[in-house]
Amino acid sequence: MTNFADNYGSMVYNDHTMKELLPKDTYKTLTKTIKDGAPLDIEVANVVAHSMKEWAISKGATHYTHWFQPLSGITSEKHDGFLEPVSDGTAITKFSGKELIQGEPDASSFPNGGLRATFEARGYTAWDPTSYPFIKDEVLCIPTAFCSYTGEALDKKTPLLRSMNAIDEQAKRVLTHFGETPKRVNTTVGAEQEYFLISEKDYAARQDLILTGRTLFGHKPVKGQELEEHYFGAIRPTVNNFMKELDDELWALGVSAKTKHNEVAPAQHELAPIFANSNSAIDQNLLTMEKMRLLASHHGLVCLLHEKPFEGVNGSGKHNNWSISYDSTNLLDPGDNPMENLRFLVFLTAVIEAVDEYQELLRMSVASAGNDHRLGANEAPPAIISIFLGDELGAVVDSLINGTDYVASAKQAMDLGVAVLPKFTMDNTDRNRTSPFAFTGNKFEFRMPGSEVNLSDANMILNTAMAKSLKNFADAMEGKEGDDFHTAALVYIKKTLTDHQRIIFNGDGYSDEWPEEAARRGLANHKNTAEALPCLVDPKSIELFGEFGVLSESEVRSRYEVKLEKYSKLLNIEANTMIRQARRMYIPAINNYMGELASDVTAVKAVIDADTTAQETLLKRLSAGLAAAYDAVDQLEIKHNAAQAVEDAQQRANMYANTVIPAMDALRNIIDDLECITDHDYWPVPTYNDMLFYC
């Protein structure tokens, strides 16, 4: 049997492949570009391009593409062939350094928030050498940045890379005080991806799933997740076959898929990779989502990545495990005694300050129409940002703030009372699954992102906010050395933690009391996307991004416009789908069942003098529900049309959030109640009981 590890990275033009195929001087120059950001000479690029082409063709590739992330949040690609005809009727294969480095897609046809007009079509893609090229479906995919003709970033990758440069620069300033001079400080990400699988047959019968990614109607299943039997349960054969193929494909693409298991809700699952630098990790997560969608069909399944495809059971998130490190040094590792680890305390304090200062931006980074259904629903963190530190670090912070002695907790041995079972050491800190931003040993887990989101925004904001905090510290410590630095650093840490301790919350984020407590602390609580988005164009946000060159003001405003537009467009599609389905599917189905029921009552009475009270009571319930449904559809249409007529994008989003969505919920509740009293044979779509337990 072939060792499956041999297949890992086989479809990636990675460091191992470059070292093997490139001339030594070329490899050394390219490595310097990748690691140090040195410019790449065109002659070197030509050598790299030729090597890359020959390697790709040997792997079966016939085309290449610049693979990029427009502001839509997904990935885009345009395929060009390696083949080039010559005058004698034959052909050669060709791929130049210029074609490797730069492409030219249409910049006006992607979301741009007003940065480009339709007649201003020119845009550029630029090779990102820090993310390895790979082969997918016989195409060499080259990760690239995407910008306009005038140089504005039109993608998610470019600001992320800028933010990584910002945190690298400021972290190095801080580390010089500890005698450390790393070449590069990186942020790392591990993206835990949740998703649902349902049968293709059921999916094809649900137009709402096809058009919107979620079920707009559907009563909660008779059996949901109450028994907690699906979580970590035995994986069904069909699902296991899908997961196995997914692993094989991802491993070949250099994606370090590590953990897979059943999640809490029926038909829900999770995949988690090993950490990588933020840029590569996000590229790989986008590739993972694409592969999930494509490969599911090989097994008669459909992969749903919407944050809340089914009402009444848990939705899907994407946990962003974030840390900061250089070489093999994790700067968020507290060590055996965090109180005596000054470097750790400096970086921990910077995180706390960054999250508190820019809590609204972090909340905004995960805002979407889909995620609004999930946040705060006792299945995901609330829409309030807070930090969980746990008992040990919480005690450290309290000691620093209050100036009291800290006594480290002794490691306790866990004795399970069975001699044959091994004894092991108990961690000093538990995990808090209700916290949106939780410390988990040597990293922070940002649990608010939804399953469908591109993580670039969240990490770009987190990196930039962290760079600001590190800069504040470095500026304050300028010129201080030795004992002076040590004393000044502790004073700075105490003041900063005191100023920002409101963001630390180690309790139950699902409790009814927490929103009230958060309000007393002055923490923001933006409950929906329309409320969350305006902070992006707040002067404080624009100043932050501008200070570190991450986004210009025009780039910030363009992203605000794109997010607003997408929110309203999605809800426009959902409202139209609901109106059409209610009128053309659900109401006629209920009406048909009423007609059959009425005919049965009449037929029975014509034959015998029977008591038909039960049937007549059911008819009355159906009739009342049908009348309410007619009215609810009309009300939804009126409110939807009113929202569409609003010209101001923010006001339109507000109207969708505060007027249209309640009308959608009202219609749904009526139809869902009618589902429970309508004959199953008359119901026009598969129910939750059908879809969530397909095998």
PDB file of C-alpha atoms in Angstrom, residues 230-470:
ATOM      1  CA  HIS A 230     -24.493  13.166  16.803  1.00  0.00           C
ATOM      2  CA  TYR A 231     -21.592  15.143  18.290  1.00  0.00           C
ATOM      3  CA  PHE A 232     -18.405  13.060  17.885  1.00  0.00           C
ATOM      4  CA  GLY A 233     -20.615  10.095  16.957  1.00  0.00           C
ATOM      5  CA  ALA A 234     -19.667   7.344  14.528  1.00  0.00           C
ATOM      6  CA  ILE A 235     -19.357   8.827  11.032  1.00  0.00           C
ATOM      7  CA  ARG A 236     -21.802   7.331   8.532  1.00  0.00           C
ATOM      8  CA  PRO A 237     -20.259   5.421   5.592  1.00  0.00           C
ATOM      9  CA  THR A 238     -21.443   7.862   2.914  1.00  0.00           C
ATOM     10  CA  VAL A 239     -20.088  10.828   4.860  1.00  0.00           C
ATOM     11  CA  ASN A 240     -16.879   8.982   5.673  1.00  0.00           C
ATOM     12  CA  ASN A 241     -16.270   8.298   1.974  1.00  0.00           C
ATOM     13  CA  PHE A 242     -16.739  11.990   1.242  1.00  0.00           C
ATOM     14  CA  MET A 243     -14.372  12.964   4.056  1.00  0.00           C
ATOM     15  CA  LYS A 244     -11.750  10.496   2.834  1.00  0.00           C
ATOM     16  CA  GLU A 245     -11.809  11.889  -0.709  1.00  0.00           C
ATOM     17  CA  LEU A 246     -11.714  15.419   0.689  1.00  0.00           C
ATOM     18  CA  ASP A 247      -8.657  14.572   2.806  1.00  0.00           C
ATOM     19  CA  ASP A 248      -6.862  13.032  -0.166  1.00  0.00           C
ATOM     20  CA  GLU A 249      -7.498  16.074  -2.374  1.00  0.00           C
ATOM     21  CA  LEU A 250      -6.582  18.584   0.323  1.00  0.00           C
ATOM     22  CA  TRP A 251      -3.399  16.766   1.289  1.00  0.00           C
ATOM     23  CA  ALA A 252      -2.277  16.746  -2.339  1.00  0.00           C
ATOM     24  CA  LEU A 253      -2.877  20.510  -2.356  1.00  0.00           C
ATOM     25  CA  GLY A 254      -0.736  20.978   0.754  1.00  0.00           C
ATOM     26  CA  VAL A 255      -3.702  21.705   3.023  1.00  0.00           C
ATOM     27  CA  SER A 256      -2.911  20.111   6.381  1.00  0.00           C
ATOM     28  CA  ALA A 257      -6.404  18.770   7.114  1.00  0.00           C
ATOM     29  CA  LYS A 258      -5.978  17.170  10.521  1.00  0.00           C
ATOM     30  CA  THR A 259      -9.230  16.625  12.412  1.00  0.00           C
ATOM     31  CA  LYS A 260     -12.689  15.599  11.225  1.00  0.00           C
ATOM     32  CA  HIS A 261     -15.789  14.720  13.214  1.00  0.00           C
ATOM     33  CA  ASN A 262     -19.553  14.984  13.491  1.00  0.00           C
ATOM     34  CA  GLU A 263     -20.740  18.280  14.941  1.00  0.00           C
ATOM     35  CA  VAL A 264     -23.639  19.011  17.299  1.00  0.00           C
ATOM     36  CA  ALA A 265     -26.521  19.286  14.832  1.00  0.00           C
ATOM     37  CA  PRO A 266     -27.704  16.300  12.786  1.00  0.00           C
ATOM     38  CA  ALA A 267     -26.041  16.231   9.325  1.00  0.00           C
ATOM     39  CA  GLN A 268     -23.402  18.735  10.559  1.00  0.00           C
ATOM     40  CA  HIS A 269     -19.651  18.088  10.496  1.00  0.00           C
ATOM     41  CA  GLU A 270     -16.307  19.819  11.034  1.00  0.00           C
ATOM     42  CA  LEU A 271     -12.823  19.832   9.520  1.00  0.00           C
ATOM     43  CA  ALA A 272      -9.816  21.457  11.195  1.00  0.00           C
ATOM     44  CA  PRO A 273      -6.325  21.984   9.737  1.00  0.00           C
ATOM     45  CA  ILE A 274      -2.927  22.524  11.348  1.00  0.00           C
ATOM     46  CA  PHE A 275      -1.878  26.166  11.760  1.00  0.00           C
ATOM     47  CA  ALA A 276      -0.218  28.071   8.905  1.00  0.00           C
ATOM     48  CA  ASN A 277       0.743  31.707   8.422  1.00  0.00           C
ATOM     49  CA  SER A 278      -2.398  33.814   8.070  1.00  0.00           C
ATOM     50  CA  ASN A 279      -2.100  34.444   4.345  1.00  0.00           C
ATOM     51  CA  SER A 280      -1.576  30.783   3.409  1.00  0.00           C
ATOM     52  CA  ALA A 281      -4.147  29.580   5.953  1.00  0.00           C
ATOM     53  CA  ILE A 282      -6.866  31.766   4.461  1.00  0.00           C
ATOM     54  CA  ASP A 283      -6.000  30.759   0.904  1.00  0.00           C
ATOM     55  CA  GLN A 284      -6.197  27.133   2.020  1.00  0.00           C
ATOM     56  CA  ASN A 285      -9.512  27.632   3.800  1.00  0.00           C
ATOM     57  CA  LEU A 286     -11.042  29.127   0.640  1.00  0.00           C
ATOM     58  CA  LEU A 287      -9.711  26.157  -1.298  1.00  0.00           C
ATOM     59  CA  THR A 288     -11.145  23.790   1.328  1.00  0.00           C
ATOM     60  CA  MET A 289     -14.618  25.298   0.998  1.00  0.00           C
ATOM     61  CA  GLU A 290     -14.447  25.027  -2.781  1.00  0.00           C
ATOM     62  CA  LYS A 291     -13.400  21.378  -2.607  1.00  0.00           C
ATOM     63  CA  MET A 292     -16.140  20.596  -0.078  1.00  0.00           C
ATOM     64  CA  ARG A 293     -18.784  21.905  -2.448  1.00  0.00           C
ATOM     65  CA  LEU A 294     -17.376  20.148  -5.509  1.00  0.00           C
ATOM     66  CA  LEU A 295     -16.558  16.749  -4.025  1.00  0.00           C
ATOM     67  CA  ALA A 296     -19.856  16.286  -2.193  1.00  0.00           C
ATOM     68  CA  SER A 297     -21.596  15.591  -5.520  1.00  0.00           C
ATOM     69  CA  HIS A 298     -19.368  12.532  -6.041  1.00  0.00           C
ATOM     70  CA  HIS A 299     -21.233  10.940  -3.143  1.00  0.00           C
ATOM     71  CA  GLY A 300     -24.790  12.066  -3.903  1.00  0.00           C
ATOM     72  CA  LEU A 301     -24.475  14.870  -1.361  1.00  0.00           C
ATOM     73  CA  VAL A 302     -24.566  18.657  -1.249  1.00  0.00           C
ATOM     74  CA  CYS A 303     -22.342  20.640   1.116  1.00  0.00           C
ATOM     75  CA  LEU A 304     -24.068  23.604   2.772  1.00  0.00           C
ATOM     76  CA  LEU A 305     -21.763  26.330   4.095  1.00  0.00           C
ATOM     77  CA  HIS A 306     -24.455  28.865   5.029  1.00  0.00           C
ATOM     78  CA  GLU A 307     -24.254  29.972   8.658  1.00  0.00           C
ATOM     79  CA  LYS A 308     -27.828  28.888   9.406  1.00  0.00           C
ATOM     80  CA  PRO A 309     -29.294  26.553   6.780  1.00  0.00           C
ATOM     81  CA  PHE A 310     -31.811  25.041   9.217  1.00  0.00           C
ATOM     82  CA  GLU A 311     -33.862  26.821  11.858  1.00  0.00           C
ATOM     83  CA  GLY A 312     -34.074  25.164  15.263  1.00  0.00           C
ATOM     84  CA  VAL A 313     -30.695  23.398  15.187  1.00  0.00           C
ATOM     85  CA  ASN A 314     -27.195  24.797  15.507  1.00  0.00           C
ATOM     86  CA  GLY A 315     -25.769  26.768  12.628  1.00  0.00           C
ATOM     87  CA  SER A 316     -22.194  26.567  11.367  1.00  0.00           C
ATOM     88  CA  GLY A 317     -19.248  28.694  12.378  1.00  0.00           C
ATOM     89  CA  LYS A 318     -15.599  28.963  11.437  1.00  0.00           C
ATOM     90  CA  HIS A 319     -13.334  29.327  14.460  1.00  0.00           C
ATOM     91  CA  ASN A 320     -10.314  31.508  13.760  1.00  0.00           C
ATOM     92  CA  ASN A 321      -7.441  30.299  15.962  1.00  0.00           C
ATOM     93  CA  TRP A 322      -4.963  33.187  15.921  1.00  0.00           C
ATOM     94  CA  SER A 323      -1.453  33.553  17.294  1.00  0.00           C
ATOM     95  CA  ILE A 324       1.741  35.495  16.629  1.00  0.00           C
ATOM     96  CA  SER A 325       5.174  33.946  16.321  1.00  0.00           C
ATOM     97  CA  TYR A 326       8.584  33.879  14.689  1.00  0.00           C
ATOM     98  CA  ASP A 327      10.602  30.796  13.752  1.00  0.00           C
ATOM     99  CA  SER A 328       9.519  28.266  16.406  1.00  0.00           C
ATOM    100  CA  THR A 329       8.773  30.894  19.073  1.00  0.00           C
ATOM    101  CA  ASN A 330       5.114  31.451  19.940  1.00  0.00           C
ATOM    102  CA  LEU A 331       4.804  34.935  21.449  1.00  0.00           C
ATOM    103  CA  LEU A 332       1.492  34.011  23.099  1.00  0.00           C
ATOM    104  CA  ASP A 333       2.911  31.036  24.972  1.00  0.00           C
ATOM    105  CA  PRO A 334       2.778  31.968  28.691  1.00  0.00           C
ATOM    106  CA  GLY A 335       5.404  29.410  29.710  1.00  0.00           C
ATOM    107  CA  ASP A 336       5.421  27.672  33.069  1.00  0.00           C
ATOM    108  CA  ASN A 337       5.054  30.932  34.999  1.00  0.00           C
ATOM    109  CA  PRO A 338       3.293  33.645  32.986  1.00  0.00           C
ATOM    110  CA  MET A 339       3.723  36.188  35.791  1.00  0.00           C
ATOM    111  CA  GLU A 340       7.491  36.053  35.289  1.00  0.00           C
ATOM    112  CA  ASN A 341       7.296  36.012  31.483  1.00  0.00           C
ATOM    113  CA  LEU A 342       7.434  39.746  30.728  1.00  0.00           C
ATOM    114  CA  ARG A 343       7.472  39.303  26.961  1.00  0.00           C
ATOM    115  CA  PHE A 344       4.292  37.241  27.119  1.00  0.00           C
ATOM    116  CA  LEU A 345       2.632  39.820  29.376  1.00  0.00           C
ATOM    117  CA  VAL A 346       3.473  42.593  26.907  1.00  0.00           C
ATOM    118  CA  PHE A 347       1.905  40.720  23.992  1.00  0.00           C
ATOM    119  CA  LEU A 348      -1.091  39.593  26.070  1.00  0.00           C
ATOM    120  CA  THR A 349      -1.693  43.185  27.154  1.00  0.00           C
ATOM    121  CA  ALA A 350      -1.468  44.320  23.530  1.00  0.00           C
ATOM    122  CA  VAL A 351      -4.135  41.811  22.525  1.00  0.00           C
ATOM    123  CA  ILE A 352      -6.461  42.937  25.324  1.00  0.00           C
ATOM    124  CA  GLU A 353      -6.001  46.598  24.391  1.00  0.00           C
ATOM    125  CA  ALA A 354      -6.467  45.898  20.665  1.00  0.00           C
ATOM    126  CA  VAL A 355      -9.678  43.903  21.119  1.00  0.00           C
ATOM    127  CA  ASP A 356     -11.184  46.466  23.489  1.00  0.00           C
ATOM    128  CA  GLU A 357     -10.239  49.502  21.412  1.00  0.00           C
ATOM    129  CA  TYR A 358     -11.506  47.996  18.165  1.00  0.00           C
ATOM    130  CA  GLN A 359     -14.250  45.667  19.389  1.00  0.00           C
ATOM    131  CA  GLU A 360     -16.776  47.178  16.986  1.00  0.00           C
ATOM    132  CA  LEU A 361     -14.491  46.605  13.997  1.00  0.00           C
ATOM    133  CA  LEU A 362     -14.007  42.967  14.990  1.00  0.00           C
ATOM    134  CA  ARG A 363     -17.775  42.550  15.307  1.00  0.00           C
ATOM    135  CA  MET A 364     -18.192  44.183  11.898  1.00  0.00           C
ATOM    136  CA  SER A 365     -15.667  41.807  10.327  1.00  0.00           C
ATOM    137  CA  VAL A 366     -18.021  38.839  10.855  1.00  0.00           C
ATOM    138  CA  ALA A 367     -21.267  40.658  10.040  1.00  0.00           C
ATOM    139  CA  SER A 368     -23.412  39.105   7.333  1.00  0.00           C
ATOM    140  CA  ALA A 369     -27.065  38.371   6.673  1.00  0.00           C
ATOM    141  CA  GLY A 370     -26.417  34.689   7.361  1.00  0.00           C
ATOM    142  CA  ASN A 371     -24.380  35.151  10.527  1.00  0.00           C
ATOM    143  CA  ASP A 372     -27.092  37.382  12.015  1.00  0.00           C
ATOM    144  CA  HIS A 373     -29.212  34.221  12.410  1.00  0.00           C
ATOM    145  CA  ARG A 374     -26.451  32.489  14.350  1.00  0.00           C
ATOM    146  CA  LEU A 375     -24.809  34.978  16.720  1.00  0.00           C
ATOM    147  CA  GLY A 376     -26.358  35.080  20.164  1.00  0.00           C
ATOM    148  CA  ALA A 377     -28.656  32.124  19.507  1.00  0.00           C
ATOM    149  CA  ASN A 378     -27.293  29.911  22.311  1.00  0.00           C
ATOM    150  CA  GLU A 379     -25.169  28.087  19.760  1.00  0.00           C
ATOM    151  CA  ALA A 380     -22.590  30.785  19.054  1.00  0.00           C
ATOM    152  CA  PRO A 381     -21.112  33.711  20.964  1.00  0.00           C
ATOM    153  CA  PRO A 382     -23.329  36.772  21.377  1.00  0.00           C
ATOM    154  CA  ALA A 383     -22.825  39.828  19.188  1.00  0.00           C
ATOM    155  CA  ILE A 384     -20.871  41.368  22.084  1.00  0.00           C
ATOM    156  CA  ILE A 385     -17.087  41.146  21.919  1.00  0.00           C
ATOM    157  CA  SER A 386     -15.350  40.017  25.108  1.00  0.00           C
ATOM    158  CA  ILE A 387     -12.176  38.124  26.007  1.00  0.00           C
ATOM    159  CA  PHE A 388     -11.976  34.922  28.051  1.00  0.00           C
ATOM    160  CA  LEU A 389      -8.646  34.418  29.829  1.00  0.00           C
ATOM    161  CA  GLY A 390      -9.461  31.613  32.228  1.00  0.00           C
ATOM    162  CA  ASP A 391      -8.663  31.253  35.909  1.00  0.00           C
ATOM    163  CA  GLU A 392      -4.873  31.348  35.778  1.00  0.00           C
ATOM    164  CA  LEU A 393      -4.402  34.261  33.375  1.00  0.00           C
ATOM    165  CA  GLY A 394      -7.361  36.037  34.949  1.00  0.00           C
ATOM    166  CA  ALA A 395      -5.585  35.833  38.303  1.00  0.00           C
ATOM    167  CA  VAL A 396      -2.355  37.116  36.711  1.00  0.00           C
ATOM    168  CA  VAL A 397      -4.166  40.119  35.251  1.00  0.00           C
ATOM    169  CA  ASP A 398      -5.940  40.835  38.542  1.00  0.00           C
ATOM    170  CA  SER A 399      -2.603  40.739  40.381  1.00  0.00           C
ATOM    171  CA  LEU A 400      -1.032  43.146  37.900  1.00  0.00           C
ATOM    172  CA  ILE A 401      -3.955  45.566  38.097  1.00  0.00           C
ATOM    173  CA  ASN A 402      -4.290  45.446  41.874  1.00  0.00           C
ATOM    174  CA  GLY A 403      -0.580  45.227  42.686  1.00  0.00           C
ATOM    175  CA  THR A 404      -1.084  42.080  44.758  1.00  0.00           C
ATOM    176  CA  ASP A 405       1.076  38.984  44.982  1.00  0.00           C
ATOM    177  CA  TYR A 406       0.295  36.252  42.505  1.00  0.00           C
ATOM    178  CA  VAL A 407       0.416  32.643  43.608  1.00  0.00           C
ATOM    179  CA  ALA A 408       0.626  30.215  40.706  1.00  0.00           C
ATOM    180  CA  SER A 409      -1.780  27.305  40.761  1.00  0.00           C
ATOM    181  CA  ALA A 410      -0.061  23.985  41.241  1.00  0.00           C
ATOM    182  CA  LYS A 411      -0.573  21.445  38.487  1.00  0.00           C
ATOM    183  CA  GLN A 412      -3.031  18.834  39.701  1.00  0.00           C
ATOM    184  CA  ALA A 413      -2.860  15.191  38.729  1.00  0.00           C
ATOM    185  CA  MET A 414      -6.125  13.722  37.467  1.00  0.00           C
ATOM    186  CA  ASP A 415      -6.878  10.377  39.095  1.00  0.00           C
ATOM    187  CA  LEU A 416      -9.876   8.699  37.478  1.00  0.00           C
ATOM    188  CA  GLY A 417     -10.096   6.036  40.153  1.00  0.00           C
ATOM    189  CA  VAL A 418      -9.234   3.130  37.871  1.00  0.00           C
ATOM    190  CA  ALA A 419      -5.735   1.740  38.249  1.00  0.00           C
ATOM    191  CA  VAL A 420      -5.333   0.722  34.614  1.00  0.00           C
ATOM    192  CA  LEU A 421      -6.141   4.223  33.325  1.00  0.00           C
ATOM    193  CA  PRO A 422      -3.203   6.638  33.012  1.00  0.00           C
ATOM    194  CA  LYS A 423      -2.919   9.611  35.346  1.00  0.00           C
ATOM    195  CA  PHE A 424      -2.453  12.958  33.634  1.00  0.00           C
ATOM    196  CA  THR A 425      -1.991  16.589  34.600  1.00  0.00           C
ATOM    197  CA  MET A 426      -5.044  18.831  34.736  1.00  0.00           C
ATOM    198  CA  ASP A 427      -4.827  22.103  32.804  1.00  0.00           C
ATOM    199  CA  ASN A 428      -4.996  25.258  34.894  1.00  0.00           C
ATOM    200  CA  THR A 429      -7.506  26.815  32.525  1.00  0.00           C
ATOM    201  CA  ASP A 430     -10.807  25.416  31.257  1.00  0.00           C
ATOM    202  CA  ARG A 431     -12.249  26.290  27.836  1.00  0.00           C
ATOM    203  CA  ASN A 432     -15.186  28.672  27.398  1.00  0.00           C
ATOM    204  CA  ARG A 433     -17.293  27.866  24.337  1.00  0.00           C
ATOM    205  CA  THR A 434     -19.581  30.833  24.956  1.00  0.00           C
ATOM    206  CA  SER A 435     -16.803  33.410  24.569  1.00  0.00           C
ATOM    207  CA  PRO A 436     -16.244  35.122  21.224  1.00  0.00           C
ATOM    208  CA  PHE A 437     -12.507  35.603  21.854  1.00  0.00           C
ATOM    209  CA  ALA A 438     -11.014  32.986  24.139  1.00  0.00           C
ATOM    210  CA  PHE A 439      -7.443  32.240  25.188  1.00  0.00           C
ATOM    211  CA  THR A 440      -6.813  28.528  24.653  1.00  0.00           C
ATOM    212  CA  GLY A 441      -3.306  27.797  25.889  1.00  0.00           C
ATOM    213  CA  ASN A 442      -1.034  29.592  23.405  1.00  0.00           C
ATOM    214  CA  LYS A 443      -3.471  31.257  21.031  1.00  0.00           C
ATOM    215  CA  PHE A 444      -6.789  33.099  20.895  1.00  0.00           C
ATOM    216  CA  GLU A 445      -9.830  31.481  19.349  1.00  0.00           C
ATOM    217  CA  PHE A 446     -12.110  34.004  17.626  1.00  0.00           C
ATOM    218  CA  ARG A 447     -15.394  32.080  17.520  1.00  0.00           C
ATOM    219  CA  MET A 448     -17.692  34.631  15.889  1.00  0.00           C
ATOM    220  CA  PRO A 449     -16.952  34.147  12.161  1.00  0.00           C
ATOM    221  CA  GLY A 450     -19.638  32.299  10.217  1.00  0.00           C
ATOM    222  CA  SER A 451     -18.875  29.205   8.179  1.00  0.00           C
ATOM    223  CA  GLU A 452     -19.121  30.932   4.787  1.00  0.00           C
ATOM    224  CA  VAL A 453     -16.972  33.984   5.575  1.00  0.00           C
ATOM    225  CA  ASN A 454     -13.601  34.822   4.045  1.00  0.00           C
ATOM    226  CA  LEU A 455     -11.382  35.195   7.122  1.00  0.00           C
ATOM    227  CA  SER A 456      -9.212  37.890   5.537  1.00  0.00           C
ATOM    228  CA  ASP A 457     -11.294  40.750   6.969  1.00  0.00           C
ATOM    229  CA  ALA A 458     -11.246  39.486  10.552  1.00  0.00           C
ATOM    230  CA  ASN A 459      -7.502  38.795  10.499  1.00  0.00           C
ATOM    231  CA  MET A 460      -6.694  42.061   8.722  1.00  0.00           C
ATOM    232  CA  ILE A 461      -8.509  43.979  11.475  1.00  0.00           C
ATOM    233  CA  LEU A 462      -7.038  41.873  14.277  1.00  0.00           C
ATOM    234  CA  ASN A 463      -3.510  42.290  12.878  1.00  0.00           C
ATOM    235  CA  THR A 464      -3.874  46.040  12.387  1.00  0.00           C
ATOM    236  CA  ALA A 465      -5.367  46.620  15.834  1.00  0.00           C
ATOM    237  CA  MET A 466      -2.576  44.529  17.355  1.00  0.00           C
ATOM    238  CA  ALA A 467       0.025  46.520  15.402  1.00  0.00           C
ATOM    239  CA  LYS A 468      -1.430  49.701  16.907  1.00  0.00           C
ATOM    240  CA  SER A 469      -1.170  48.322  20.449  1.00  0.00           C
ATOM    241  CA  LEU A 470       2.400  47.135  19.900  1.00  0.00           C
TER     242      LEU A 470
END
